[in-house]
Tab-separated table of C-alpha atoms in Angstrom:
chain	number	residue	atom	x	y	z
A	1160	MET	CA	-20.519	-106.829	-22.887
A	1161	ARG	CA	-17.897	-106.872	-25.646
A	1162	ALA	CA	-14.936	-104.593	-25.129
A	1163	GLN	CA	-14.721	-102.067	-27.943
A	1164	PRO	CA	-11.470	-101.208	-29.743
A	1165	HIS	CA	-12.526	-97.540	-29.798
A	1166	PRO	CA	-15.520	-95.752	-28.263
A	1167	THR	CA	-16.700	-94.509	-31.625
A	1168	ALA	CA	-16.256	-97.692	-33.580
A	1169	ALA	CA	-19.311	-99.121	-35.299
A	1170	VAL	CA	-21.118	-101.722	-33.203
A	1171	SER	CA	-24.092	-103.997	-33.514
A	1172	THR	CA	-27.452	-102.720	-32.417
A	1173	PRO	CA	-27.784	-102.521	-28.634
A	1174	ASP	CA	-30.639	-104.952	-28.278
A	1175	THR	CA	-28.509	-107.800	-29.632
A	1176	ASP	CA	-25.371	-107.289	-27.557
A	1177	ALA	CA	-24.646	-109.862	-24.879
A	1178	PRO	CA	-22.387	-109.310	-21.872
A	1179	ALA	CA	-18.825	-110.479	-22.222
A	1180	PRO	CA	-16.361	-111.431	-19.500
A	1181	ALA	CA	-15.024	-108.550	-17.483
A	1182	GLY	CA	-11.586	-107.196	-18.009
A	1183	PRO	CA	-8.968	-106.831	-15.284
A	1184	ASP	CA	-10.364	-103.475	-14.247
A	1185	GLY	CA	-13.754	-104.973	-13.459
A	1186	VAL	CA	-15.611	-103.318	-16.315
A	1187	THR	CA	-16.968	-104.582	-19.607
A	1188	GLY	CA	-15.771	-101.806	-21.869
A	1189	THR	CA	-18.230	-99.242	-23.097
A	1190	ARG	CA	-21.549	-101.069	-23.519
A	1191	LEU	CA	-24.474	-101.016	-21.119
A	1192	ALA	CA	-26.348	-104.220	-20.350
A	1193	ALA	CA	-28.984	-104.647	-23.042
A	1194	GLY	CA	-32.475	-106.088	-22.895
A	1195	ARG	CA	-33.172	-105.467	-19.218
A	1196	ILE	CA	-35.792	-102.696	-19.278
A	1197	GLY	CA	-39.400	-103.254	-20.275
A	1198	THR	CA	-42.165	-100.799	-21.155
A	1199	PHE	CA	-43.472	-100.285	-17.643
A	1200	ASP	CA	-39.956	-100.087	-16.205
A	1201	LEU	CA	-39.473	-97.107	-18.510
A	1202	VAL	CA	-42.811	-95.630	-17.498
A	1203	PHE	CA	-41.822	-95.880	-13.832
A	1204	PHE	CA	-38.525	-94.131	-14.567
A	1205	VAL	CA	-40.030	-91.132	-16.301
A	1206	VAL	CA	-43.256	-90.699	-14.321
A	1207	ALA	CA	-41.427	-91.047	-11.006
A	1208	ALA	CA	-38.962	-88.416	-12.231
A	1209	ALA	CA	-41.879	-86.065	-12.798
A	1210	ALA	CA	-42.868	-86.672	-9.126
A	1211	PRO	CA	-46.657	-86.265	-9.500
A	1212	LEU	CA	-47.330	-85.793	-5.773
A	1213	THR	CA	-44.642	-83.108	-5.527
A	1214	VAL	CA	-46.129	-81.369	-8.572
A	1215	LEU	CA	-49.711	-81.400	-7.292
A	1216	ALA	CA	-48.700	-80.359	-3.774
A	1217	GLY	CA	-45.794	-78.029	-4.439
A	1218	VAL	CA	-46.166	-76.600	-7.954
A	1219	ALA	CA	-49.797	-76.830	-9.056
A	1220	PRO	CA	-51.056	-74.367	-6.405
A	1221	PHE	CA	-48.671	-71.745	-7.768
A	1222	ALA	CA	-49.893	-72.443	-11.311
A	1223	ILE	CA	-53.483	-72.002	-10.084
A	1224	GLY	CA	-52.581	-68.756	-8.337
A	1225	ILE	CA	-50.814	-67.301	-11.368
A	1226	GLY	CA	-53.069	-68.537	-14.170
A	1227	GLY	CA	-56.446	-68.792	-12.466
A	1228	PRO	CA	-59.200	-71.304	-13.238
A	1229	GLY	CA	-57.682	-72.431	-16.570
A	1230	ALA	CA	-54.883	-74.440	-14.894
A	1231	PRO	CA	-56.422	-77.896	-15.641
A	1232	LEU	CA	-56.777	-76.959	-19.318
A	1233	ALA	CA	-53.173	-75.773	-19.379
A	1234	TYR	CA	-51.983	-79.232	-18.291
A	1235	LEU	CA	-54.000	-80.851	-21.085
A	1236	ILE	CA	-52.671	-78.415	-23.699
A	1237	SER	CA	-49.094	-78.957	-22.537
A	1238	GLY	CA	-49.635	-82.706	-22.695
A	1239	ALA	CA	-50.989	-82.417	-26.239
A	1240	LEU	CA	-47.943	-80.387	-27.298
A	1241	LEU	CA	-45.629	-83.012	-25.832
A	1242	VAL	CA	-47.554	-85.798	-27.572
A	1243	LEU	CA	-46.735	-84.051	-30.867
A	1244	PHE	CA	-43.110	-83.844	-29.750
A	1245	ALA	CA	-43.154	-87.529	-28.826
A	1246	ALA	CA	-44.543	-88.519	-32.231
A	1247	GLY	CA	-41.352	-87.403	-33.943
A	1248	PHE	CA	-39.099	-88.119	-30.973
A	1249	THR	CA	-40.093	-91.782	-30.899
A	1250	ALA	CA	-39.889	-92.070	-34.691
A	1251	MET	CA	-36.252	-91.050	-34.506
A	1252	SER	CA	-35.653	-93.481	-31.627
A	1253	LEU	CA	-36.134	-96.284	-34.182
A	1254	TYR	CA	-32.952	-95.165	-35.933
A	1255	VAL	CA	-30.813	-93.574	-33.211
A	1256	ARG	CA	-30.341	-95.449	-29.954
A	1257	ASN	CA	-27.944	-93.690	-27.671
A	1258	ALA	CA	-27.772	-93.065	-23.922
A	1259	GLY	CA	-27.218	-89.392	-24.790
A	1260	ALA	CA	-30.537	-89.115	-26.606
A	1261	PHE	CA	-30.844	-85.337	-27.101
A	1262	TYR	CA	-27.209	-85.019	-28.063
A	1263	ALA	CA	-27.415	-87.886	-30.535
A	1264	TYR	CA	-30.667	-86.667	-32.081
A	1265	VAL	CA	-29.447	-83.111	-32.595
A	1266	ALA	CA	-26.122	-84.350	-33.930
A	1267	ARG	CA	-27.793	-86.612	-36.464
A	1268	GLY	CA	-30.402	-84.064	-37.505
A	1269	LEU	CA	-28.744	-80.653	-37.242
A	1270	GLY	CA	-25.057	-81.470	-37.363
A	1271	ARG	CA	-22.458	-82.853	-35.017
A	1272	THR	CA	-21.131	-79.435	-33.963
A	1273	LEU	CA	-24.482	-78.284	-32.595
A	1274	GLY	CA	-25.041	-81.766	-31.205
A	1275	VAL	CA	-21.930	-81.534	-29.062
A	1276	GLY	CA	-23.039	-78.129	-27.814
A	1277	ILE	CA	-26.401	-79.599	-26.810
A	1278	ALA	CA	-24.566	-82.518	-25.191
A	1279	TYR	CA	-22.856	-80.156	-22.776
A	1280	VAL	CA	-26.177	-78.430	-22.031
A	1281	ALA	CA	-27.665	-81.867	-21.331
A	1282	VAL	CA	-24.887	-82.802	-18.936
A	1283	VAL	CA	-25.262	-79.580	-16.962
A	1284	SER	CA	-29.069	-79.748	-16.923
A	1285	TYR	CA	-29.526	-83.347	-15.839
A	1286	ASN	CA	-26.680	-83.240	-13.347
A	1287	LEU	CA	-28.051	-80.093	-11.693
A	1288	ILE	CA	-31.471	-81.607	-11.121
A	1289	THR	CA	-30.369	-84.519	-8.935
A	1290	PRO	CA	-28.609	-82.648	-6.086
A	1291	GLY	CA	-31.422	-80.104	-6.084
A	1292	VAL	CA	-34.033	-82.831	-5.667
A	1293	ALA	CA	-31.849	-84.457	-2.995
A	1294	ALA	CA	-31.920	-81.117	-1.146
A	1295	ALA	CA	-35.712	-81.100	-1.450
A	1296	PHE	CA	-35.707	-84.618	0.009
A	1297	GLY	CA	-33.705	-83.302	2.968
A	1298	TYR	CA	-36.146	-80.416	3.391
A	1299	PHE	CA	-39.249	-82.648	3.365
A	1300	ALA	CA	-37.650	-85.412	5.448
A	1301	ALA	CA	-36.429	-82.974	8.113
A	1302	GLY	CA	-39.941	-81.528	8.354
A	1303	ALA	CA	-41.512	-84.972	8.661
A	1304	ILE	CA	-39.094	-85.998	11.420
A	1305	ARG	CA	-39.647	-82.735	13.263
A	1306	ASP	CA	-43.439	-83.123	13.100
A	1307	ALA	CA	-43.294	-86.755	14.250
A	1308	THR	CA	-40.659	-86.545	16.999
A	1309	GLY	CA	-39.907	-82.899	17.666
A	1310	THR	CA	-36.269	-83.550	16.758
A	1311	ASP	CA	-34.422	-81.191	14.418
A	1312	VAL	CA	-32.192	-83.086	11.982
A	1313	PRO	CA	-30.039	-81.029	9.573
A	1314	TRP	CA	-31.460	-81.177	6.067
A	1315	TRP	CA	-28.035	-81.736	4.567
A	1316	ALA	CA	-27.448	-84.888	6.624
A	1317	LEU	CA	-30.648	-86.400	5.262
A	1318	SER	CA	-29.755	-85.239	1.751
A	1319	VAL	CA	-26.378	-86.983	2.026
A	1320	VAL	CA	-28.187	-90.201	2.971
A	1321	CYS	CA	-30.426	-89.734	-0.081
A	1322	VAL	CA	-27.450	-89.130	-2.389
A	1323	LEU	CA	-25.580	-92.208	-1.152
A	1324	ALA	CA	-28.657	-94.447	-1.369
A	1325	VAL	CA	-29.387	-93.189	-4.871
A	1326	GLY	CA	-25.764	-93.798	-5.843
A	1327	VAL	CA	-25.910	-97.406	-4.635
A	1328	LEU	CA	-29.153	-98.058	-6.522
A	1329	GLY	CA	-27.700	-96.381	-9.597
A	1330	TRP	CA	-24.701	-98.727	-9.450
A	1331	LEU	CA	-26.844	-101.851	-9.142
A	1332	ARG	CA	-28.845	-103.389	-11.946
A	1333	VAL	CA	-31.170	-100.886	-13.542
A	1334	THR	CA	-34.151	-103.196	-13.002
A	1335	LEU	CA	-33.805	-102.733	-9.236
A	1336	SER	CA	-34.188	-98.979	-9.658
A	1337	ALA	CA	-37.305	-99.610	-11.734
A	1338	LYS	CA	-38.844	-101.685	-8.934
A	1339	VAL	CA	-38.094	-99.019	-6.315
A	1340	LEU	CA	-39.547	-96.319	-8.542
A	1341	GLY	CA	-42.611	-98.423	-9.299
A	1342	ILE	CA	-43.421	-98.873	-5.599
A	1343	ALA	CA	-42.929	-95.162	-4.896
A	1344	LEU	CA	-45.109	-94.157	-7.828
A	1345	VAL	CA	-47.957	-96.503	-6.869
A	1346	LEU	CA	-48.001	-95.090	-3.321
A	1347	GLU	CA	-48.084	-91.510	-4.620
A	1348	VAL	CA	-50.880	-92.205	-7.054
A	1349	LEU	CA	-52.958	-94.123	-4.506
A	1350	SER	CA	-52.823	-91.241	-2.019
A	1351	LEU	CA	-54.002	-88.790	-4.657
A	1352	LEU	CA	-56.751	-91.142	-5.840
A	1353	VAL	CA	-57.997	-91.482	-2.258
A	1354	MET	CA	-58.087	-87.695	-1.980
A	1355	GLY	CA	-59.992	-87.400	-5.265
A	1356	GLY	CA	-62.442	-90.076	-4.145
A	1357	GLY	CA	-63.056	-88.220	-0.888
A	1358	ILE	CA	-63.719	-84.950	-2.702
A	1359	LEU	CA	-66.145	-86.541	-5.164
A	1360	GLY	CA	-67.797	-88.571	-2.416
A	1361	LYS	CA	-68.675	-85.475	-0.395
A	1362	ARG	CA	-69.103	-82.790	-3.045
A	1363	GLY	CA	-70.269	-84.888	-5.964
A	1364	THR	CA	-70.690	-83.098	-9.266
A	1365	ALA	CA	-70.387	-79.743	-7.478
A	1366	ALA	CA	-66.629	-80.384	-7.449
A	1367	LEU	CA	-66.544	-80.660	-11.261
A	1368	ASP	CA	-66.541	-77.143	-12.669
A	1369	LEU	CA	-66.526	-77.524	-16.462
A	1370	GLY	CA	-65.732	-73.829	-16.733
A	1371	SER	CA	-62.088	-74.695	-16.051
A	1372	PHE	CA	-61.903	-76.153	-19.575
A	1373	ASP	CA	-63.343	-73.071	-21.274
A	1374	PRO	CA	-60.613	-71.694	-23.593
A	1375	THR	CA	-61.531	-68.158	-22.559
A	1376	THR	CA	-59.985	-68.888	-19.143
A	1377	LEU	CA	-56.606	-68.695	-20.883
A	1378	ALA	CA	-57.042	-65.035	-21.756
A	1379	GLY	CA	-55.744	-63.738	-18.413
A	1380	GLY	CA	-52.531	-61.866	-17.849
A	1381	GLY	CA	-50.771	-64.633	-15.926
A	1382	ILE	CA	-51.184	-67.343	-18.545
A	1383	ALA	CA	-47.618	-67.140	-19.877
A	1384	GLY	CA	-46.168	-67.597	-16.422
A	1385	MET	CA	-48.578	-70.444	-15.677
A	1386	PHE	CA	-47.484	-72.365	-18.781
A	1387	VAL	CA	-43.850	-72.048	-17.687
A	1388	LEU	CA	-44.725	-73.846	-14.441
A	1389	VAL	CA	-47.038	-76.335	-16.140
A	1390	ILE	CA	-44.632	-77.482	-18.872
A	1391	GLY	CA	-41.909	-77.923	-16.267
A	1392	ALA	CA	-44.110	-80.486	-14.502
A	1393	PHE	CA	-43.514	-82.923	-17.390
A	1394	THR	CA	-39.720	-82.724	-17.147
A	1395	GLY	CA	-38.249	-86.206	-17.333
A	1396	PHE	CA	-40.670	-87.848	-19.781
A	1397	GLU	CA	-38.090	-87.573	-22.569
A	1398	ALA	CA	-35.749	-89.882	-20.656
A	1399	THR	CA	-37.396	-92.929	-22.260
A	1400	ALA	CA	-34.988	-92.612	-25.199
A	1401	ILE	CA	-31.992	-92.430	-22.855
A	1402	TYR	CA	-32.623	-96.063	-21.906
A	1403	ALA	CA	-33.023	-97.314	-25.480
A	1404	GLU	CA	-29.682	-99.157	-25.336
A	1405	GLU	CA	-30.883	-101.113	-22.287
A	1406	ALA	CA	-34.488	-101.705	-23.347
A	1407	ARG	CA	-36.088	-104.920	-24.494
A	1408	ASP	CA	-37.323	-104.513	-28.062
A	1409	PRO	CA	-36.620	-100.743	-28.083
A	1410	ARG	CA	-38.480	-100.259	-31.379
A	1411	ARG	CA	-41.703	-100.843	-29.434
A	1412	THR	CA	-40.726	-100.239	-25.829
A	1413	VAL	CA	-39.538	-96.632	-26.171
A	1414	PRO	CA	-42.551	-95.293	-28.150
A	1415	ARG	CA	-45.063	-97.112	-25.948
A	1416	ALA	CA	-43.490	-95.918	-22.716
A	1417	THR	CA	-43.219	-92.336	-23.961
A	1418	PHE	CA	-46.855	-92.039	-24.976
A	1419	ILE	CA	-48.092	-93.824	-21.857
A	1420	ALA	CA	-46.032	-91.526	-19.633
A	1421	ILE	CA	-47.149	-88.289	-21.314
A	1422	GLY	CA	-50.778	-89.377	-21.462
A	1423	PHE	CA	-50.805	-90.445	-17.841
A	1424	LEU	CA	-49.136	-87.257	-16.596
A	1425	ALA	CA	-51.381	-84.940	-18.636
A	1426	LEU	CA	-54.597	-86.604	-17.502
A	1427	PHE	CA	-53.434	-87.101	-13.926
A	1428	TYR	CA	-52.267	-83.515	-13.498
A	1429	ALA	CA	-55.367	-82.052	-15.128
A	1430	ALA	CA	-57.753	-84.221	-13.102
A	1431	GLY	CA	-55.819	-83.669	-9.874
A	1432	VAL	CA	-55.724	-79.883	-10.231
A	1433	TRP	CA	-59.387	-79.839	-11.287
A	1434	LEU	CA	-60.446	-81.786	-8.184
A	1435	ILE	CA	-58.268	-79.725	-5.848
A	1436	MET	CA	-59.922	-76.582	-7.190
A	1437	GLY	CA	-63.319	-78.272	-6.954
A	1438	ALA	CA	-62.686	-79.141	-3.319
A	1439	PHE	CA	-62.965	-75.481	-2.361
A	1440	GLY	CA	-64.808	-74.035	-5.346
A	1441	THR	CA	-62.880	-72.604	-8.266
A	1442	ASP	CA	-62.881	-68.966	-7.252
A	1443	LYS	CA	-62.039	-69.691	-3.610
A	1444	ALA	CA	-59.257	-72.098	-4.633
A	1445	VAL	CA	-57.665	-69.423	-6.837
A	1446	THR	CA	-57.862	-66.930	-3.960
A	1447	MET	CA	-56.334	-69.460	-1.537
A	1448	ALA	CA	-53.594	-70.351	-4.014
A	1449	ARG	CA	-52.612	-66.699	-4.216
A	1450	ALA	CA	-52.499	-66.433	-0.427
A	1451	ALA	CA	-50.166	-67.978	2.108
A	1452	ALA	CA	-52.225	-71.184	2.062
A	1453	GLY	CA	-51.228	-71.864	-1.543
A	1454	PRO	CA	-48.483	-74.461	-0.982
A	1455	ASP	CA	-50.701	-76.392	1.474
A	1456	LEU	CA	-53.765	-76.407	-0.776
A	1457	THR	CA	-53.451	-80.089	-1.679
A	1458	PHE	CA	-52.820	-81.219	1.893
A	1459	GLN	CA	-55.769	-79.157	3.137
A	1460	ALA	CA	-58.043	-80.771	0.567
A	1461	GLY	CA	-56.935	-84.241	1.697
A	1462	GLU	CA	-57.510	-83.460	5.364
A	1463	LEU	CA	-60.858	-81.744	4.784
A	1464	TYR	CA	-62.455	-84.464	2.647
A	1465	VAL	CA	-60.731	-87.649	3.873
A	1466	GLY	CA	-59.050	-86.996	7.207
A	1467	ALA	CA	-55.887	-85.850	8.941
A	1468	TRP	CA	-54.382	-89.302	8.375
A	1469	LEU	CA	-54.357	-88.743	4.612
A	1470	SER	CA	-52.711	-85.351	4.965
A	1471	ASP	CA	-50.075	-86.913	7.234
A	1472	THR	CA	-49.595	-89.774	4.794
A	1473	MET	CA	-49.171	-87.373	1.876
A	1474	HIS	CA	-46.614	-85.358	3.837
A	1475	ALA	CA	-44.658	-88.593	4.320
A	1476	LEU	CA	-45.089	-89.712	0.719
A	1477	ILE	CA	-43.752	-86.431	-0.614
A	1478	VAL	CA	-40.455	-87.515	0.937
A	1479	VAL	CA	-40.743	-90.776	-1.003
A	1480	SER	CA	-41.637	-88.785	-4.119
A	1481	ALA	CA	-38.510	-86.655	-3.805
A	1482	PHE	CA	-36.329	-89.742	-3.355
A	1483	ALA	CA	-37.869	-91.405	-6.407
A	1484	ALA	CA	-37.286	-88.277	-8.503
A	1485	ALA	CA	-33.671	-88.070	-7.316
A	1486	LEU	CA	-33.101	-91.699	-8.298
A	1487	ALA	CA	-34.720	-91.294	-11.717
A	1488	PHE	CA	-32.748	-88.155	-12.582
A	1489	HIS	CA	-29.522	-89.649	-11.225
A	1490	ASN	CA	-29.922	-92.554	-13.635
A	1491	ALA	CA	-30.605	-90.176	-16.535
A	1492	ALA	CA	-27.677	-87.896	-15.640
A	1493	ALA	CA	-25.310	-90.843	-15.303
A	1494	ARG	CA	-26.231	-92.071	-18.764
A	1495	TYR	CA	-25.483	-88.697	-20.312
A	1496	LEU	CA	-22.096	-88.656	-18.592
A	1497	TYR	CA	-21.553	-92.207	-19.804
A	1498	ALA	CA	-22.486	-91.359	-23.399
A	1499	LEU	CA	-20.116	-88.391	-23.548
A	1500	GLY	CA	-17.341	-90.315	-21.820
A	1501	ARG	CA	-17.705	-93.099	-24.380
A	1502	GLU	CA	-17.438	-90.517	-27.165
A	1503	GLY	CA	-14.379	-88.913	-25.577
A	1504	LEU	CA	-16.199	-85.593	-25.144
A	1505	LEU	CA	-15.676	-85.954	-21.398
A	1506	PRO	CA	-13.040	-88.058	-19.581
A	1507	ARG	CA	-13.219	-91.588	-20.927
A	1508	ASN	CA	-13.431	-93.125	-17.449
A	1509	LEU	CA	-17.025	-91.918	-17.441
A	1510	GLY	CA	-17.721	-94.427	-20.212
A	1511	ARG	CA	-16.818	-97.415	-18.037
A	1512	VAL	CA	-19.464	-100.064	-17.347
A	1513	SER	CA	-19.693	-102.408	-14.357
A	1514	ALA	CA	-19.013	-106.004	-15.350
A	1515	ARG	CA	-21.429	-107.461	-12.829
A	1516	GLN	CA	-24.255	-104.921	-12.912
A	1517	GLY	CA	-24.106	-103.641	-16.496
A	1518	SER	CA	-24.495	-100.080	-15.168
A	1519	PRO	CA	-22.445	-96.976	-16.104
A	1520	SER	CA	-20.197	-97.313	-13.057
A	1521	GLY	CA	-17.771	-94.479	-13.823
A	1522	ALA	CA	-20.615	-92.037	-14.475
A	1523	VAL	CA	-22.516	-93.161	-11.354
A	1524	ILE	CA	-19.489	-92.427	-9.153
A	1525	ALA	CA	-18.923	-89.022	-10.774
A	1526	GLN	CA	-22.601	-88.067	-10.543
A	1527	THR	CA	-22.780	-89.115	-6.894
A	1528	ALA	CA	-19.654	-87.123	-6.069
A	1529	PHE	CA	-21.135	-84.053	-7.766
A	1530	ASN	CA	-24.356	-84.434	-5.780
A	1531	LEU	CA	-22.413	-84.589	-2.529
A	1532	LEU	CA	-20.409	-81.529	-3.503
A	1533	VAL	CA	-23.524	-79.432	-4.183
A	1534	VAL	CA	-25.319	-80.553	-1.023
A	1535	LEU	CA	-22.306	-79.982	1.221
A	1536	ALA	CA	-21.606	-76.618	-0.417
A	1537	GLY	CA	-25.190	-75.607	0.325
A	1538	ALA	CA	-24.747	-76.669	3.934
A	1539	ALA	CA	-21.434	-74.821	4.280
A	1540	LEU	CA	-23.001	-71.635	2.907
A	1541	ALA	CA	-26.058	-72.050	5.159
A	1542	ALA	CA	-28.263	-71.906	2.050
A	1543	ASP	CA	-31.939	-72.734	2.379
A	1544	SER	CA	-32.439	-76.289	1.153
A	1545	TYR	CA	-35.648	-75.590	-0.772
A	1546	THR	CA	-35.679	-71.967	-1.912
A	1547	VAL	CA	-31.982	-71.905	-2.826
A	1548	VAL	CA	-30.414	-75.331	-3.391
A	1549	PHE	CA	-33.526	-76.912	-4.916
A	1550	LEU	CA	-35.110	-74.012	-6.788
A	1551	TRP	CA	-31.898	-72.507	-8.132
A	1552	THR	CA	-30.412	-75.745	-9.486
A	1553	ASN	CA	-33.684	-77.026	-10.909
A	1554	SER	CA	-34.675	-73.722	-12.527
A	1555	THR	CA	-31.511	-73.700	-14.627
A	1556	ALA	CA	-31.921	-77.397	-15.376
A	1557	VAL	CA	-35.579	-77.194	-16.454
A	1558	LEU	CA	-34.799	-74.330	-18.821
A	1559	GLY	CA	-31.907	-76.298	-20.304
A	1560	ILE	CA	-34.126	-79.333	-20.867
A	1561	MET	CA	-36.804	-77.193	-22.515
A	1562	LEU	CA	-34.148	-75.815	-24.883
A	1563	MET	CA	-32.970	-79.338	-25.680
A	1564	GLN	CA	-36.519	-80.513	-26.330
A	1565	ALA	CA	-37.052	-77.680	-28.812
A	1566	MET	CA	-33.787	-78.446	-30.622
A	1567	ALA	CA	-34.530	-82.180	-30.637
A	1568	ALA	CA	-37.932	-81.519	-32.260
A	1569	LEU	CA	-36.251	-79.495	-35.004
A	1570	ALA	CA	-33.618	-82.211	-35.400
A	1571	VAL	CA	-36.316	-84.833	-35.969
A	1572	TRP	CA	-37.767	-82.754	-38.796
A	1573	ALA	CA	-34.306	-82.316	-40.333
A	1574	PHE	CA	-33.480	-86.018	-39.983
A	1575	PHE	CA	-36.581	-87.105	-41.924
A	1576	ARG	CA	-36.706	-84.115	-44.274
A	1577	ARG	CA	-35.250	-85.874	-47.319
A	1578	ASP	CA	-36.355	-89.428	-46.508
A	1579	ARG	CA	-39.408	-90.085	-44.355
A	1580	ARG	CA	-38.484	-93.807	-44.248
A	1581	GLY	CA	-42.055	-94.797	-44.944
A	1582	MET	CA	-43.530	-92.714	-42.109
A	1583	SER	CA	-46.330	-90.227	-42.498
A	1584	ALA	CA	-45.702	-86.514	-42.942
A	1585	ALA	CA	-47.952	-85.885	-39.941
A	1586	ARG	CA	-45.575	-87.806	-37.662
A	1587	VAL	CA	-42.141	-86.763	-38.920
A	1588	VAL	CA	-42.784	-83.360	-40.528
A	1589	TRP	CA	-45.738	-81.499	-39.065
A	1590	ALA	CA	-45.680	-82.868	-35.520
A	1591	PRO	CA	-41.981	-82.001	-35.027
A	1592	LEU	CA	-42.409	-78.527	-36.547
A	1593	VAL	CA	-45.473	-77.667	-34.454
A	1594	SER	CA	-43.862	-78.983	-31.273
A	1595	PHE	CA	-40.652	-77.074	-32.052
A	1596	ALA	CA	-42.618	-73.848	-32.427
A	1597	GLY	CA	-44.503	-74.444	-29.187
A	1598	LEU	CA	-41.424	-75.463	-27.195
A	1599	ALA	CA	-39.395	-72.551	-28.579
A	1600	VAL	CA	-42.093	-70.100	-27.465
A	1601	LEU	CA	-42.252	-71.707	-24.014
A	1602	THR	CA	-38.459	-71.573	-23.703
A	1603	VAL	CA	-38.498	-67.839	-24.428
A	1604	LEU	CA	-41.332	-67.388	-21.934
A	1605	ALA	CA	-39.334	-69.319	-19.344
A	1606	VAL	CA	-36.418	-66.916	-19.778
A	1607	CYS	CA	-38.733	-63.896	-19.566
A	1608	HIS	CA	-40.485	-65.288	-16.483
A	1609	PHE	CA	-37.450	-66.929	-14.914
A	1610	ASP	CA	-38.296	-65.311	-11.597
A	1611	LEU	CA	-41.318	-67.628	-11.335
A	1612	LEU	CA	-38.971	-70.598	-11.307
A	1613	THR	CA	-36.293	-69.190	-9.017
A	1614	GLY	CA	-38.227	-66.853	-6.777
A	1615	GLU	CA	-35.405	-64.353	-7.352
A	1616	THR	CA	-34.784	-61.228	-9.436
A	1617	GLY	CA	-31.874	-59.221	-10.828
A	1618	MET	CA	-28.312	-60.510	-10.997
A	1619	THR	CA	-29.163	-63.775	-9.258
A	1620	ASN	CA	-31.224	-64.803	-12.265
A	1621	VAL	CA	-28.521	-63.628	-14.662
A	1622	ALA	CA	-26.006	-65.808	-12.826
A	1623	LEU	CA	-28.365	-68.791	-12.917
A	1624	LEU	CA	-29.051	-68.357	-16.638
A	1625	ALA	CA	-25.393	-67.872	-17.600
A	1626	PRO	CA	-24.244	-71.540	-17.401
A	1627	LEU	CA	-26.468	-72.634	-20.286
A	1628	PRO	CA	-25.078	-70.359	-23.039
A	1629	LEU	CA	-21.567	-70.788	-21.643
A	1630	VAL	CA	-21.581	-74.584	-21.829
A	1631	LEU	CA	-23.314	-74.462	-25.224
A	1632	VAL	CA	-20.483	-72.315	-26.595
A	1633	ALA	CA	-17.910	-74.551	-24.894
A	1634	GLY	CA	-19.421	-77.587	-26.608
A	1635	LEU	CA	-19.388	-75.869	-29.995
A	1636	CYS	CA	-15.712	-75.007	-29.506
A	1637	VAL	CA	-14.848	-78.592	-28.563
A	1638	ALA	CA	-16.646	-79.910	-31.641
A	1639	LEU	CA	-14.905	-77.427	-33.951
A	1640	ARG	CA	-11.532	-78.344	-32.455
A	1641	ILE	CA	-12.202	-82.054	-33.051
A	1642	ARG	CA	-13.335	-81.359	-36.618
A	1643	ARG	CA	-10.161	-79.387	-37.292
A	1644	ASN	CA	-7.683	-81.744	-35.606
A	1645	ASP	CA	-9.287	-85.161	-36.140
A	1646	PRO	CA	-11.810	-85.191	-39.020
A	1647	HIS	CA	-12.164	-88.980	-38.872
A	1648	ARG	CA	-13.150	-88.912	-35.214
A	1649	TYR	CA	-15.514	-85.992	-35.845
A	1650	ALA	CA	-17.240	-87.934	-38.632
A	1651	SER	CA	-17.725	-90.932	-36.325
A	1652	LEU	CA	-19.408	-89.015	-33.481
A	1653	THR	CA	-22.840	-90.567	-32.696
A	1654	THR	CA	-22.440	-93.235	-35.386
A	1655	THR	CA	-22.534	-95.827	-32.611
A	1656	ASP	CA	-25.969	-97.167	-31.806
A	1657	VAL	CA	-27.511	-96.090	-35.100
A	1658	GLU	CA	-29.707	-98.812	-36.445
A	1659	LYS	CA	-29.141	-99.415	-40.143
A	1660	ASP	CA	-32.148	-99.830	-42.385
């Protein structure tokens, strides 16, 4: 990597940078190792972050219980909305390649001041997800150990192991993380395919209730709340653009990986939920999902139609799923910290890169330390690992990411408004506007139905919502201060990693 005279100086496009000798501090300056990530590496990153087994076992039953038989259709509709978002999102990735993707897109499309505000929202959102998922790992792992051996191991001890392992993998070459995530994802998908095969093998076409795809099923009173849960299941797909600086041939890699990831998740979720409902019959499945059996609906289906061994395997693999999600979100969070450190919007040490590994070493250390702090604070306060540490942190984070997605869609429209750069109006005008409208509505619904995400009411939800507007305002203030005191620096924000026509 070439050392840069200033973090905001113009540089060559990321896919042509080669590593340079390390400096005395063991870092290569402010550039990540380029050309290491391929299309399917990116797919593994974002699909593993979505944690499909965790969604189908831990979230989908609640969506079924709230929204009723239309849950499979809701996953398809959400996927279609995100495909529209991705059409514009990936078009802009051809011109803006930055590890702080949302921040850079909003800055280039809607102005640097708002972009900095969104940058701070991004940092809070992505950094909150990882310790929460690590807590979920501790919860699932402690349960698996207890079931297998009868030994009670504190959840926080297992979460600390997860955080440290994730930190080590985050420090090492990014391709190693991709391999780990790929193995975890294949195991998750295989277990769910075996379950689906068992259901179809025993129930046949009786398990396939086409009524679930009747639009009239979306006329119920719980539909708004269901869509809040459903859209959250795709969180992480947008991270493809975060890795654009490190991707091989990012002009093709990022769009391909984004569409593959969204398409896979939409079809997989819809088919999985459809088969789980078909395992018991649609009406009975909805009743079960609304009862105490709801969270175990997926495991019960596996045991009933395949055997107890599959249920046991899925209980073990959900631990793997949580670890994979923690690793994927750690990598994404570290790259946001890196991007803002490189810009000087956070301490510049966060913009350091490992000479040997080409990873954002300063950001990895900071993100790992934050994860440990949250986990140990949860342990010290005797907080429940799942209903408090996991749900509270991730509820705030998911809402923040939904807000950023909506703003990024609007930024894409603004970026191409005067010059479509040879692209169709459908891709860079109408798709971004429609997806912005849809995501904005879902963001408002998420605020109105925040209790569905947190499981809490009253002042607890107010306290959990408060960080997002506070950091947004803080970012706006920082940007205005830079514009007032250093106009040249303000004008250069996000000009790195912009590909010139």
